């Protein structure tokens, strides 16, 4: 997804530059425009810089407010086909890059932020319909590049809860799996990162409905992200986010502690 985002950068910057031009002509600052739409100055700045996509509904509202005769909506609809990416993907990845806190639960594969490149290759190779090797290489590289946020000067607070079968599954084969276990063990020592395994012998737990991700933005907005077989959604509704936040808190109490999780990883590595 990140590779597609880079291809999309020029068109997004063009739309952002148009917004900045029309905003200034109408006498608005980024702050006043953000307050008008209750989205914040930083989000307007991100759109104008081409780092965040302008959504069609917001484009229509901005066209009306700034009296642009539909220019923003038209520019958005005429973005080159090669530059178009799903807006949910753009939005989620942008929010992930800026997040000050990230929590997730996974029960099928390891979180993308914790995957080795070889593990990511194995995951993408398992996709149906199948990807070509070039596409897999792009996606795996992009997934690893996302992990830079864990190593920046002030990384986000992160909490990952993973069901035990995911940790034990030798996706990609024994060598890939062992490398992945070592990587998880190293990540578990990163500042502000908590990695917990939800034991297989749990008779029940708080997220039988499936995986999810929680994000907190620099403006302290809380968002949730979910995926299924044929779609994904970024959730901003406070009530829905609150439900998943409660599930996350319960899962953390039901999972092994970070210390016990490290012991489990050590045991698994010692058996190899």
Coordinates of C-alpha atoms in Angstrom, one line a residue:
X1 CA 0.0 0.0 0.0
X2 CA 2.8 2.4 0.8
X3 CA 4.3 1.9 -2.7
X4 CA 1.0 2.9 -4.2
X5 CA 0.9 5.9 -1.9
X6 CA 4.3 7.1 -3.3
X7 CA 3.0 6.8 -6.9
X8 CA 0.0 8.8 -5.7
X9 CA 2.1 11.6 -4.1
X10 CA 2.2 13.9 -7.2
X11 CA -1.5 14.0 -7.8
X12 CA -2.2 14.4 -4.0
X13 CA 0.2 17.3 -3.8
X14 CA -1.5 18.9 -6.8
X15 CA -4.9 18.7 -5.2
X16 CA -3.4 20.0 -1.9
X17 CA -1.8 22.9 -3.7
X18 CA -5.2 23.9 -5.2
X19 CA -6.8 23.8 -1.8
X20 CA -4.1 26.0 -0.4
X21 CA -4.5 28.5 -3.3
X22 CA -8.3 28.7 -2.9
X23 CA -8.1 28.8 0.9
X24 CA -5.8 31.8 0.8
X25 CA -7.9 33.6 -1.9
X26 CA -10.9 33.2 0.4
X27 CA -9.1 34.7 3.3
X28 CA -9.0 31.6 5.5
X29 CA -6.1 30.2 7.5
X30 CA -5.5 26.5 7.9
X31 CA -6.8 26.9 11.5
X32 CA -10.0 28.8 10.6
X33 CA -10.8 26.3 7.8
X34 CA -10.1 23.3 10.0
X35 CA -12.3 24.7 12.7
X36 CA -15.1 25.3 10.2
X37 CA -15.2 21.6 9.4
X38 CA -14.3 20.4 12.9
X39 CA -11.3 18.5 11.5
X40 CA -8.4 20.5 12.9
X41 CA -5.6 22.7 11.5
X42 CA -3.2 19.8 11.2
X43 CA -5.5 17.8 9.0
X44 CA -5.9 20.7 6.6
X45 CA -2.1 21.1 6.6
X46 CA -1.6 17.4 5.8
X47 CA -4.1 17.6 2.9
X48 CA -2.4 20.7 1.5
X49 CA 1.0 19.1 1.7
X50 CA -0.2 16.0 -0.1
X51 CA 0.3 13.7 2.9
X52 CA -3.4 13.0 3.5
X53 CA -6.0 12.4 0.8
X54 CA -8.8 14.8 0.3
X55 CA -12.0 12.8 0.5
X56 CA -14.9 13.4 -2.0
X57 CA -17.4 14.6 0.6
X58 CA -15.0 17.1 2.1
X59 CA -14.0 18.3 -1.4
X60 CA -17.6 19.1 -2.1
X61 CA -18.1 21.0 1.1
X62 CA -14.9 23.0 0.5
X63 CA -15.9 23.8 -3.1
X64 CA -19.2 25.3 -1.7
X65 CA -17.5 27.2 1.1
X66 CA -14.6 28.5 -1.0
X67 CA -16.8 29.1 -4.1
X68 CA -14.5 27.2 -6.3
X69 CA -17.2 26.1 -8.8
X70 CA -16.4 22.4 -8.2
X71 CA -12.7 22.7 -9.0
X72 CA -11.6 20.5 -6.0
X73 CA -14.1 17.8 -6.7
X74 CA -13.3 17.8 -10.4
X75 CA -9.5 17.6 -9.7
X76 CA -10.1 14.7 -7.3
X77 CA -12.2 12.8 -9.8
X78 CA -9.7 13.3 -12.6
X79 CA -6.6 12.0 -10.8
X80 CA -4.8 9.6 -13.1
X81 CA -5.9 6.0 -12.9
X82 CA -2.5 4.8 -11.8
X83 CA -2.6 7.3 -8.9
X84 CA -5.9 6.2 -7.5
X85 CA -5.7 4.2 -4.2
X86 CA -8.4 3.2 -1.8
X87 CA -9.1 6.2 0.4
X88 CA -9.4 4.0 3.5
X89 CA -5.8 2.8 2.9
X90 CA -4.5 6.3 2.5
X91 CA -6.3 7.5 5.6
X92 CA -5.3 4.6 7.8
X93 CA -1.6 4.7 6.8
X94 CA -1.5 8.4 7.3
X95 CA -3.0 8.2 10.7
X96 CA -0.7 5.3 11.6
X97 CA 2.4 7.4 10.7
X98 CA 1.3 10.2 12.9
X99 CA -0.2 8.2 15.8
X100 CA 1.0 8.7 19.3
X101 CA -0.5 5.4 20.5
X102 CA -1.3 2.2 18.6
X103 CA -2.9 -0.9 20.0
X104 CA -4.0 -4.0 18.1
X105 CA -5.2 -7.6 18.4
X106 CA -4.4 -10.2 15.7
X107 CA -5.6 -13.8 15.4
X108 CA -4.5 -14.8 11.8
X109 CA -1.1 -13.3 11.1
X110 CA 1.3 -11.1 13.0
X111 CA 0.8 -7.4 12.9
X112 CA 2.3 -5.7 9.9
X113 CA 4.4 -3.5 12.1
X114 CA 6.1 -6.6 13.6
X115 CA 6.6 -8.7 10.5
X116 CA 10.0 -9.5 9.0
X117 CA 10.3 -9.0 5.2
X118 CA 10.5 -12.8 4.6
X119 CA 7.4 -13.3 6.7
X120 CA 5.6 -10.5 4.8
X121 CA 6.6 -12.2 1.5
X122 CA 5.1 -15.5 2.8
X123 CA 1.8 -13.7 3.8
X124 CA 1.4 -12.0 0.4
X125 CA 2.3 -15.2 -1.4
X126 CA -0.6 -16.9 0.3
X127 CA -3.1 -14.4 -1.2
X128 CA -5.9 -15.6 -3.5
X129 CA -6.1 -14.4 -6.2
X130 CA -2.3 -14.6 -6.5
X131 CA 0.1 -11.7 -6.7
X132 CA 3.1 -11.7 -9.1
X133 CA 6.6 -11.6 -7.6
X134 CA 7.1 -7.9 -8.5
X135 CA 3.9 -6.9 -6.7
X136 CA 4.8 -9.1 -3.7
X137 CA 8.2 -7.4 -3.5
X138 CA 6.7 -4.0 -3.5
X139 CA 4.1 -4.8 -0.8
X140 CA 6.7 -6.6 1.4
X141 CA 9.1 -3.7 1.2
X142 CA 6.4 -1.2 1.9
X143 CA 5.3 -3.1 5.0
X144 CA 8.8 -3.2 6.4
X145 CA 9.2 0.6 5.7
X146 CA 6.1 1.3 7.9
X147 CA 8.0 -0.1 10.8
X148 CA 10.3 3.0 10.9
X149 CA 7.8 4.6 13.3
X150 CA 8.8 2.1 16.0
X151 CA 12.4 3.4 15.8
X152 CA 11.9 7.1 15.6
X153 CA 13.2 9.5 18.3
X154 CA 9.8 9.6 20.0
X155 CA 8.0 6.4 19.0
X156 CA 4.3 5.9 19.7
X157 CA 3.2 3.8 22.7
X158 CA 2.3 0.5 21.1
X159 CA 0.6 -2.6 22.4
X160 CA 0.2 -5.8 20.4
X161 CA -1.9 -8.7 21.6
X162 CA -1.6 -11.8 19.4
X163 CA -3.3 -15.2 19.7
X164 CA -0.8 -17.9 20.5
X165 CA -1.4 -20.1 17.3
X166 CA -0.3 -17.1 15.2
X167 CA 3.1 -17.1 17.1
X168 CA 3.4 -20.8 16.7
X169 CA 2.4 -21.0 13.0
X170 CA 5.5 -21.6 10.8
X171 CA 4.3 -19.3 8.0
X172 CA 7.0 -19.3 5.3
X173 CA 8.7 -22.4 6.6
X174 CA 11.0 -23.1 9.6
X175 CA 13.8 -20.7 8.7
X176 CA 11.4 -17.8 8.2
X177 CA 9.5 -18.6 11.4
X178 CA 12.7 -18.8 13.5
X179 CA 13.8 -15.4 12.1
X180 CA 10.4 -14.0 12.9
X181 CA 10.5 -15.3 16.5
X182 CA 13.9 -13.6 16.9
X183 CA 12.5 -10.4 15.5
X184 CA 9.6 -10.5 17.9
X185 CA 11.9 -11.1 20.8
X186 CA 14.0 -8.1 19.8
X187 CA 10.9 -5.9 19.3
X188 CA 9.6 -6.9 22.7
X189 CA 12.5 -4.9 24.2
X190 CA 11.8 -1.7 22.3
X191 CA 10.9 1.4 24.4
X192 CA 7.2 1.8 24.7
X193 CA 6.3 -1.4 23.0
X194 CA 4.3 -4.1 24.7
X195 CA 4.0 -7.5 23.0
X196 CA 1.6 -10.0 24.6
X197 CA 0.5 -13.5 23.6
X198 CA -3.1 -14.5 24.3
X199 CA -2.8 -18.2 25.4
X200 CA -4.4 -21.0 23.4
X201 CA -5.9 -22.5 26.5
X202 CA -8.2 -19.5 27.2
X203 CA -11.7 -20.9 27.2
X204 CA -13.0 -17.5 26.0
X205 CA -11.7 -14.0 25.4
X206 CA -12.9 -10.5 24.6
X207 CA -12.4 -10.5 20.9
X208 CA -13.8 -13.6 19.4
X209 CA -15.3 -11.2 16.7
X210 CA -11.8 -10.8 15.2
X211 CA -8.8 -8.5 14.9
X212 CA -8.7 -4.7 15.1
X213 CA -6.4 -1.7 15.5
X214 CA -6.8 1.3 17.7
X215 CA -5.0 4.6 17.0
X216 CA -4.7 7.9 18.9
X217 CA -3.8 10.9 16.9
X218 CA -1.6 13.9 18.0
X219 CA -4.9 15.8 18.5
X220 CA -6.0 12.9 20.9
X221 CA -8.7 11.7 18.5
X222 CA -9.3 8.0 18.9
X223 CA -9.9 5.9 15.9
X224 CA -10.4 2.2 15.1
X225 CA -9.6 0.1 12.1
X226 CA -10.9 -3.3 11.1
X227 CA -10.4 -5.7 8.2
X228 CA -12.3 -8.7 6.9
X229 CA -12.1 -10.9 3.9
X230 CA -13.4 -8.4 1.4
X231 CA -13.2 -5.0 3.0
X232 CA -11.9 -2.6 5.6
X233 CA -13.1 0.4 7.5
X234 CA -11.7 3.2 9.6
X235 CA -14.0 4.0 12.4
X236 CA -14.3 7.5 14.1
X237 CA -17.6 7.1 15.9
X238 CA -16.7 7.6 19.6
X239 CA -19.2 4.9 20.7
X240 CA -17.9 2.3 18.4
X241 CA -14.3 3.1 19.2
X242 CA -15.1 2.9 22.9
X243 CA -16.4 -0.6 22.5
X244 CA -13.1 -1.7 20.9
X245 CA -11.1 0.1 23.5
X246 CA -12.9 -1.8 26.2
X247 CA -12.2 -5.1 24.3
X248 CA -8.5 -4.1 24.1
X249 CA -8.3 -3.5 27.8
X250 CA -9.9 -6.9 28.6
X251 CA -7.6 -8.7 26.1
X252 CA -4.5 -7.2 27.7
X253 CA -5.7 -8.6 31.1
X254 CA -6.4 -12.0 29.6
X255 CA -3.1 -12.3 27.7
X256 CA 0.3 -13.3 29.1
X257 CA 2.2 -10.4 30.6
X258 CA 5.0 -8.9 28.4
X259 CA 7.5 -10.7 30.6
X260 CA 5.8 -14.0 30.4
X261 CA 5.5 -13.5 26.6
X262 CA 9.2 -13.0 26.3
X263 CA 9.7 -16.3 28.3
X264 CA 7.4 -18.0 25.8
X265 CA 9.4 -16.7 22.9
X266 CA 12.6 -17.8 24.6
X267 CA 11.2 -21.3 25.0
X268 CA 10.1 -21.5 21.4
X269 CA 13.5 -20.4 20.2
X270 CA 15.2 -22.8 22.6
X271 CA 13.3 -25.7 21.0
X272 CA 14.8 -25.0 17.6

